PDB file of C-alpha atoms in Angstrom:
ATOM      1  CA  UNK A   1      38.334  39.357  26.460  1.00 41.00           C
ATOM      2  CA  UNK A   2      36.428  42.354  28.281  1.00 44.00           C
ATOM      3  CA  UNK A   3      36.264  45.420  26.157  1.00 49.00           C
ATOM      4  CA  UNK A   4      37.023  43.972  23.061  1.00 52.00           C
ATOM      5  CA  UNK A   5      34.032  42.512  20.725  1.00 75.00           C
ATOM      6  CA  UNK A   6      36.012  39.276  19.830  1.00 79.00           C
ATOM      7  CA  UNK A   7      35.588  35.601  20.996  1.00 83.00           C
ATOM      8  CA  UNK A   8      39.634  34.125  21.240  1.00 85.00           C
ATOM      9  CA  UNK A   9      40.437  30.383  21.196  1.00 89.00           C
ATOM     10  CA  UNK A  10      44.016  30.069  21.771  1.00 90.00           C
ATOM     11  CA  UNK A  11      46.416  27.002  21.616  1.00 91.00           C
ATOM     12  CA  UNK A  12      49.995  26.610  22.001  1.00 92.00           C
ATOM     13  CA  UNK A  13      52.866  25.521  23.612  1.00 93.00           C
ATOM     14  CA  UNK A  14      55.435  26.642  26.188  1.00 92.00           C
ATOM     15  CA  UNK A  15      58.708  25.228  28.132  1.00 92.00           C
ATOM     16  CA  UNK A  16      60.553  26.058  31.114  1.00 91.00           C
ATOM     17  CA  UNK A  17      64.127  27.520  30.986  1.00 89.00           C
ATOM     18  CA  UNK A  18      66.804  26.685  33.414  1.00 88.00           C
ATOM     19  CA  UNK A  19      66.627  28.902  36.029  1.00 85.00           C
ATOM     20  CA  UNK A  20      67.666  29.091  39.840  1.00 86.00           C
ATOM     21  CA  UNK A  21      64.541  30.809  40.337  1.00 86.00           C
ATOM     22  CA  UNK A  22      61.940  28.580  38.338  1.00 87.00           C
ATOM     23  CA  UNK A  23      58.320  30.129  37.926  1.00 88.00           C
ATOM     24  CA  UNK A  24      55.645  28.446  40.021  1.00 87.00           C
ATOM     25  CA  UNK A  25      53.192  28.610  37.178  1.00 91.00           C
ATOM     26  CA  UNK A  26      54.792  28.880  33.703  1.00 91.00           C
ATOM     27  CA  UNK A  27      51.570  27.860  32.101  1.00 90.00           C
ATOM     28  CA  UNK A  28      50.049  30.659  33.077  1.00 91.00           C
ATOM     29  CA  UNK A  29      52.795  33.091  32.339  1.00 92.00           C
ATOM     30  CA  UNK A  30      52.940  31.682  28.773  1.00 92.00           C
ATOM     31  CA  UNK A  31      49.322  32.385  28.260  1.00 91.00           C
ATOM     32  CA  UNK A  32      49.297  35.774  29.881  1.00 91.00           C
ATOM     33  CA  UNK A  33      51.973  36.610  27.280  1.00 92.00           C
ATOM     34  CA  UNK A  34      50.141  35.289  24.301  1.00 92.00           C
ATOM     35  CA  UNK A  35      46.935  37.091  25.521  1.00 91.00           C
ATOM     36  CA  UNK A  36      48.793  40.432  25.964  1.00 91.00           C
ATOM     37  CA  UNK A  37      50.063  40.092  22.427  1.00 91.00           C
ATOM     38  CA  UNK A  38      46.199  39.494  21.162  1.00 90.00           C
ATOM     39  CA  UNK A  39      44.944  42.318  23.193  1.00 87.00           C
ATOM     40  CA  UNK A  40      47.390  44.733  21.919  1.00 89.00           C
ATOM     41  CA  UNK A  41      46.700  44.025  18.330  1.00 89.00           C
ATOM     42  CA  UNK A  42      43.056  44.065  18.464  1.00 84.00           C
ATOM     43  CA  UNK A  43      42.821  47.360  20.757  1.00 81.00           C
ATOM     44  CA  UNK A  44      43.405  49.103  17.631  1.00 78.00           C
ATOM     45  CA  UNK A  45      41.385  47.537  15.404  1.00 80.00           C
ATOM     46  CA  UNK A  46      37.325  46.706  14.887  1.00 77.00           C
ATOM     47  CA  UNK A  47      35.330  43.872  14.244  1.00 78.00           C
ATOM     48  CA  UNK A  48      35.312  44.210  10.658  1.00 77.00           C
ATOM     49  CA  UNK A  49      39.144  43.614  10.725  1.00 81.00           C
ATOM     50  CA  UNK A  50      38.981  40.122  12.184  1.00 84.00           C
ATOM     51  CA  UNK A  51      40.950  38.413   9.661  1.00 86.00           C
ATOM     52  CA  UNK A  52      43.729  41.092   9.960  1.00 86.00           C
ATOM     53  CA  UNK A  53      44.040  40.763  13.484  1.00 87.00           C
ATOM     54  CA  UNK A  54      44.268  37.120  13.484  1.00 90.00           C
ATOM     55  CA  UNK A  55      46.850  37.245  10.601  1.00 91.00           C
ATOM     56  CA  UNK A  56      48.726  39.921  12.569  1.00 91.00           C
ATOM     57  CA  UNK A  57      48.393  38.009  16.019  1.00 91.00           C
ATOM     58  CA  UNK A  58      49.846  34.515  14.475  1.00 92.00           C
ATOM     59  CA  UNK A  59      52.655  36.205  12.772  1.00 91.00           C
ATOM     60  CA  UNK A  60      53.986  37.481  16.106  1.00 91.00           C
ATOM     61  CA  UNK A  61      52.791  34.348  18.035  1.00 91.00           C
ATOM     62  CA  UNK A  62      54.237  31.720  15.225  1.00 89.00           C
ATOM     63  CA  UNK A  63      57.683  32.147  16.328  1.00 89.00           C
ATOM     64  CA  UNK A  64      59.518  31.000  20.064  1.00 91.00           C
ATOM     65  CA  UNK A  65      59.719  34.049  22.146  1.00 89.00           C
ATOM     66  CA  UNK A  66      61.037  33.872  25.821  1.00 90.00           C
ATOM     67  CA  UNK A  67      58.938  35.844  28.317  1.00 89.00           C
ATOM     68  CA  UNK A  68      60.859  39.210  29.805  1.00 87.00           C
ATOM     69  CA  UNK A  69      62.127  38.213  33.170  1.00 87.00           C
ATOM     70  CA  UNK A  70      60.506  35.318  33.408  1.00 90.00           C
ATOM     71  CA  UNK A  71      62.429  31.871  32.630  1.00 93.00           C
ATOM     72  CA  UNK A  72      59.602  30.668  30.329  1.00 93.00           C
ATOM     73  CA  UNK A  73      59.632  30.462  26.631  1.00 92.00           C
ATOM     74  CA  UNK A  74      56.505  30.307  24.230  1.00 92.00           C
ATOM     75  CA  UNK A  75      57.485  27.907  22.053  1.00 93.00           C
ATOM     76  CA  UNK A  76      54.480  28.731  19.650  1.00 93.00           C
ATOM     77  CA  UNK A  77      50.646  29.678  19.767  1.00 93.00           C
ATOM     78  CA  UNK A  78      47.830  29.930  17.266  1.00 94.00           C
ATOM     79  CA  UNK A  79      44.777  32.200  17.966  1.00 90.00           C
ATOM     80  CA  UNK A  80      41.471  31.918  16.168  1.00 88.00           C
ATOM     81  CA  UNK A  81      39.246  34.960  16.233  1.00 85.00           C
ATOM     82  CA  UNK A  82      35.432  35.423  15.940  1.00 81.00           C
ATOM     83  CA  UNK A  83      33.076  38.300  16.303  1.00 81.00           C
ATOM     84  CA  UNK A  84      29.016  38.425  16.225  1.00 73.00           C
ATOM     85  CA  UNK A  85      26.985  40.089  14.085  1.00 71.00           C
ATOM     86  CA  UNK A  86      25.840  42.655  16.392  1.00 72.00           C
ATOM     87  CA  UNK A  87      29.754  43.593  16.789  1.00 70.00           C
ATOM     88  CA  UNK A  88      30.182  43.893  13.166  1.00 69.00           C
ATOM     89  CA  UNK A  89      26.729  45.940  12.797  1.00 70.00           C
ATOM     90  CA  UNK A  90      27.775  48.347  15.548  1.00 71.00           C
ATOM     91  CA  UNK A  91      30.959  48.570  13.877  1.00 70.00           C
ATOM     92  CA  UNK A  92      29.393  49.698  10.569  1.00 70.00           C
ATOM     93  CA  UNK A  93      27.463  52.144  12.119  1.00 73.00           C
ATOM     94  CA  UNK A  94      30.239  53.774  14.038  1.00 69.00           C
ATOM     95  CA  UNK A  95      32.273  53.981  10.760  1.00 71.00           C
ATOM     96  CA  UNK A  96      29.074  55.292   9.041  1.00 78.00           C
ATOM     97  CA  UNK A  97      28.858  58.230  11.736  1.00 76.00           C
ATOM     98  CA  UNK A  98      32.720  58.960  11.544  1.00 75.00           C
ATOM     99  CA  UNK A  99      32.452  59.280   7.886  1.00 77.00           C
ATOM    100  CA  UNK A 100      29.128  61.388   8.004  1.00 80.00           C
ATOM    101  CA  UNK A 101      31.028  63.705  10.510  1.00 84.00           C
ATOM    102  CA  UNK A 102      34.180  64.042   8.095  1.00 86.00           C
ATOM    103  CA  UNK A 103      31.790  64.930   5.484  1.00 85.00           C
ATOM    104  CA  UNK A 104      30.359  67.869   7.486  1.00 85.00           C
ATOM    105  CA  UNK A 105      33.654  68.941   8.555  1.00 88.00           C
ATOM    106  CA  UNK A 106      35.000  69.154   4.909  1.00 85.00           C
ATOM    107  CA  UNK A 107      31.424  70.993   3.730  1.00 85.00           C
ATOM    108  CA  UNK A 108      31.667  73.247   6.704  1.00 87.00           C
ATOM    109  CA  UNK A 109      35.486  74.272   5.731  1.00 86.00           C
ATOM    110  CA  UNK A 110      34.389  74.691   2.064  1.00 85.00           C
ATOM    111  CA  UNK A 111      31.494  77.168   3.299  1.00 82.00           C
ATOM    112  CA  UNK A 112      34.152  78.910   5.569  1.00 83.00           C
ATOM    113  CA  UNK A 113      36.859  79.224   2.506  1.00 85.00           C
ATOM    114  CA  UNK A 114      34.226  80.733   0.135  1.00 81.00           C
ATOM    115  CA  UNK A 115      32.706  83.083   2.918  1.00 77.00           C
ATOM    116  CA  UNK A 116      36.131  84.511   3.393  1.00 80.00           C
ATOM    117  CA  UNK A 117      37.005  84.717  -0.431  1.00 79.00           C
ATOM    118  CA  UNK A 118      33.630  86.565  -0.932  1.00 74.00           C
ATOM    119  CA  UNK A 119      34.517  89.158   1.787  1.00 71.00           C
ATOM    120  CA  UNK A 120      38.192  89.565   0.266  1.00 73.00           C
ATOM    121  CA  UNK A 121      36.345  89.965  -3.301  1.00 70.00           C
ATOM    122  CA  UNK A 122      33.697  92.386  -2.313  1.00 64.00           C
ATOM    123  CA  UNK A 123      36.258  94.200   0.140  1.00 62.00           C
ATOM    124  CA  UNK A 124      38.438  94.906  -2.988  1.00 64.00           C
ATOM    125  CA  UNK A 125      35.675  96.166  -5.382  1.00 63.00           C
ATOM    126  CA  UNK A 126      33.007  98.414  -4.399  1.00 58.00           C
ATOM    127  CA  UNK A 127      31.048  97.708  -7.358  1.00 60.00           C
ATOM    128  CA  UNK A 128      30.480  94.261  -6.322  1.00 68.00           C
ATOM    129  CA  UNK A 129      28.702  95.197  -3.321  1.00 65.00           C
ATOM    130  CA  UNK A 130      26.213  97.229  -5.474  1.00 64.00           C
ATOM    131  CA  UNK A 131      25.787  94.033  -7.609  1.00 66.00           C
ATOM    132  CA  UNK A 132      25.142  91.985  -4.631  1.00 71.00           C
ATOM    133  CA  UNK A 133      22.423  94.306  -3.284  1.00 66.00           C
ATOM    134  CA  UNK A 134      20.537  94.365  -6.810  1.00 66.00           C
ATOM    135  CA  UNK A 135      20.726  90.415  -6.541  1.00 69.00           C
ATOM    136  CA  UNK A 136      19.252  90.480  -2.949  1.00 70.00           C
ATOM    137  CA  UNK A 137      16.602  93.204  -3.964  1.00 67.00           C
ATOM    138  CA  UNK A 138      15.578  92.425  -7.292  1.00 65.00           C
ATOM    139  CA  UNK A 139      12.085  94.065  -6.719  1.00 69.00           C
ATOM    140  CA  UNK A 140      14.017  97.685  -7.113  1.00 67.00           C
ATOM    141  CA  UNK A 141      15.359  96.827 -10.549  1.00 65.00           C
ATOM    142  CA  UNK A 142      13.633  98.571 -13.573  1.00 66.00           C
ATOM    143  CA  UNK A 143      14.587  99.879 -17.013  1.00 65.00           C
ATOM    144  CA  UNK A 144      17.057 102.386 -15.975  1.00 69.00           C
ATOM    145  CA  UNK A 145      18.801 100.119 -13.603  1.00 65.00           C
ATOM    146  CA  UNK A 146      21.654  99.218 -16.019  1.00 61.00           C
ATOM    147  CA  UNK A 147      22.202 102.694 -16.812  1.00 68.00           C
ATOM    148  CA  UNK A 148      22.648 103.835 -13.414  1.00 67.00           C
ATOM    149  CA  UNK A 149      24.945 100.796 -12.517  1.00 62.00           C
ATOM    150  CA  UNK A 150      27.314 101.620 -15.531  1.00 64.00           C
ATOM    151  CA  UNK A 151      27.382 105.137 -14.120  1.00 67.00           C
ATOM    152  CA  UNK A 152      28.169 103.899 -10.612  1.00 63.00           C
ATOM    153  CA  UNK A 153      30.814 101.733 -11.656  1.00 60.00           C
ATOM    154  CA  UNK A 154      32.681 104.140 -13.891  1.00 62.00           C
ATOM    155  CA  UNK A 155      32.185 106.702 -11.278  1.00 62.00           C
ATOM    156  CA  UNK A 156      33.115 104.316  -8.475  1.00 57.00           C
ATOM    157  CA  UNK A 157      36.653 103.718  -9.972  1.00 57.00           C
ATOM    158  CA  UNK A 158      37.780 107.355  -9.776  1.00 59.00           C
ATOM    159  CA  UNK A 159      35.996 108.234  -6.451  1.00 53.00           C
ATOM    160  CA  UNK A 160      36.680 104.695  -4.463  1.00 51.00           C
ATOM    161  CA  UNK A 161      39.829 103.379  -5.687  1.00 53.00           C
ATOM    162  CA  UNK A 162      40.328 102.101  -2.204  1.00 56.00           C
ATOM    163  CA  UNK A 163      36.821 100.911  -1.132  1.00 53.00           C
ATOM    164  CA  UNK A 164      35.754 104.194   0.192  1.00 54.00           C
ATOM    165  CA  UNK A 165      32.014 103.039   0.702  1.00 54.00           C
ATOM    166  CA  UNK A 166      30.867 106.411   2.191  1.00 54.00           C
ATOM    167  CA  UNK A 167      31.611 108.120  -1.107  1.00 58.00           C
ATOM    168  CA  UNK A 168      30.173 105.023  -3.331  1.00 60.00           C
ATOM    169  CA  UNK A 169      27.095 105.379  -1.475  1.00 59.00           C
ATOM    170  CA  UNK A 170      26.796 109.163  -2.063  1.00 61.00           C
ATOM    171  CA  UNK A 171      27.239 108.008  -5.680  1.00 63.00           C
ATOM    172  CA  UNK A 172      24.480 105.636  -5.371  1.00 62.00           C
ATOM    173  CA  UNK A 173      22.174 107.956  -3.674  1.00 60.00           C
ATOM    174  CA  UNK A 174      22.531 110.113  -6.909  1.00 65.00           C
ATOM    175  CA  UNK A 175      22.360 107.816  -9.281  1.00 65.00           C
ATOM    176  CA  UNK A 176      19.274 106.171  -8.168  1.00 68.00           C
ATOM    177  CA  UNK A 177      17.243 109.107  -7.806  1.00 66.00           C
ATOM    178  CA  UNK A 178      14.232 107.380  -9.805  1.00 69.00           C
ATOM    179  CA  UNK A 179      14.043 104.879  -6.846  1.00 72.00           C
ATOM    180  CA  UNK A 180      11.460 104.897  -4.063  1.00 75.00           C
ATOM    181  CA  UNK A 181      12.529 106.430  -0.649  1.00 78.00           C
ATOM    182  CA  UNK A 182      12.150 102.609   0.778  1.00 80.00           C
ATOM    183  CA  UNK A 183      14.462 101.515  -1.798  1.00 77.00           C
ATOM    184  CA  UNK A 184      16.976 104.066  -1.449  1.00 76.00           C
ATOM    185  CA  UNK A 185      16.828 103.182   2.465  1.00 81.00           C
ATOM    186  CA  UNK A 186      16.966  99.721   1.667  1.00 81.00           C
ATOM    187  CA  UNK A 187      20.111 100.106  -0.181  1.00 76.00           C
ATOM    188  CA  UNK A 188      21.977 102.227   2.350  1.00 79.00           C
ATOM    189  CA  UNK A 189      20.986  99.933   5.132  1.00 82.00           C
ATOM    190  CA  UNK A 190      22.592  97.031   2.735  1.00 81.00           C
ATOM    191  CA  UNK A 191      25.701  98.954   2.068  1.00 78.00           C
ATOM    192  CA  UNK A 192      26.106  99.877   5.732  1.00 80.00           C
ATOM    193  CA  UNK A 193      25.415  96.288   7.049  1.00 82.00           C
ATOM    194  CA  UNK A 194      28.352  94.878   4.527  1.00 78.00           C
ATOM    195  CA  UNK A 195      30.653  97.271   5.593  1.00 76.00           C
ATOM    196  CA  UNK A 196      30.261  96.850   9.158  1.00 78.00           C
ATOM    197  CA  UNK A 197      30.031  92.990   8.803  1.00 75.00           C
ATOM    198  CA  UNK A 198      33.498  93.047   7.367  1.00 73.00           C
ATOM    199  CA  UNK A 199      35.221  95.320   9.968  1.00 75.00           C
ATOM    200  CA  UNK A 200      34.445  98.910   9.056  1.00 76.00           C
ATOM    201  CA  UNK A 201      32.018 100.471  11.637  1.00 82.00           C
ATOM    202  CA  UNK A 202      32.962 103.852  11.315  1.00 83.00           C
ATOM    203  CA  UNK A 203      32.329 103.617   7.612  1.00 78.00           C
ATOM    204  CA  UNK A 204      29.065 101.759   8.347  1.00 80.00           C
ATOM    205  CA  UNK A 205      28.111 104.747  10.317  1.00 85.00           C
ATOM    206  CA  UNK A 206      28.833 107.254   8.079  1.00 82.00           C
ATOM    207  CA  UNK A 207      26.396 105.441   5.314  1.00 79.00           C
ATOM    208  CA  UNK A 208      23.812 105.116   7.731  1.00 83.00           C
ATOM    209  CA  UNK A 209      23.599 108.970   8.115  1.00 85.00           C
ATOM    210  CA  UNK A 210      22.772 109.018   4.589  1.00 78.00           C
ATOM    211  CA  UNK A 211      19.164 107.508   5.648  1.00 79.00           C
ATOM    212  CA  UNK A 212      16.679 109.367   4.026  1.00 78.00           C
ATOM    213  CA  UNK A 213      13.429 110.380   6.520  1.00 78.00           C
ATOM    214  CA  UNK A 214      10.195 109.227   5.589  1.00 69.00           C
ATOM    215  CA  UNK A 215       7.861 112.506   4.852  1.00 62.00           C
ATOM    216  CA  UNK A 216       4.976 110.962   6.778  1.00 59.00           C
ATOM    217  CA  UNK A 217       7.252 110.329   9.694  1.00 55.00           C
ATOM    218  CA  UNK A 218       8.509 113.839   9.517  1.00 53.00           C
ATOM    219  CA  UNK A 219       5.005 115.254   9.388  1.00 56.00           C
ATOM    220  CA  UNK A 220       4.073 113.018  12.722  1.00 50.00           C
ATOM    221  CA  UNK A 221       7.271 114.388  14.522  1.00 53.00           C
ATOM    222  CA  UNK A 222       6.603 117.950  13.591  1.00 52.00           C
ATOM    223  CA  UNK A 223       3.037 117.636  14.761  1.00 54.00           C
ATOM    224  CA  UNK A 224       4.008 116.097  18.070  1.00 55.00           C
ATOM    225  CA  UNK A 225       6.632 119.065  18.715  1.00 53.00           C
ATOM    226  CA  UNK A 226       4.416 121.643  18.045  1.00 53.00           C
ATOM    227  CA  UNK A 227       3.217 123.373  21.448  1.00 52.00           C
TER     228      UNK A 227
END
């Protein structure tokens, strides 16, 4: 059967029904009816389901059935289905590919759900953004970090209860006075990037305005502007 990876051996019997308009090739009509049943069943199954397909076909063809619109009755039919090793191998590869795709889709959905939960959590608690920054920039942590962090957390609850990131950035600027200029700017840029990414571009601009100029760059700029 073209398009179907099965080999079919079909046997059966048919009979003509009394009619003023007899069919000129009742055997062909009976065969076509049986083959249509076989095709309809196998079109939804794979070579791995050969036994299931044969059982379904023989259930349908195992009793007499009149052919619609034609004075011919299919008394009975029996189908033997087989399939080759190559078709079975191809089916196994296809099923494995589908399974892998479903796994990837499930993993992507889980990652997306996790990212959304992270976004919601960080946006609801400004102190978590600070913890995130320390996690991504551990080189800025020193012996006074915990003290400064506790102070920022206590002040953030009073000054930034609604996630006012710009106020938190100013507090952070105050409590990280012992950090180097590069470390402070790294913190400011990180906080601004977070707020921008999570839908607060105006606040991100305000945070970036706290960027601390490098003294060396200021000196070069001053020299260049001197007439």
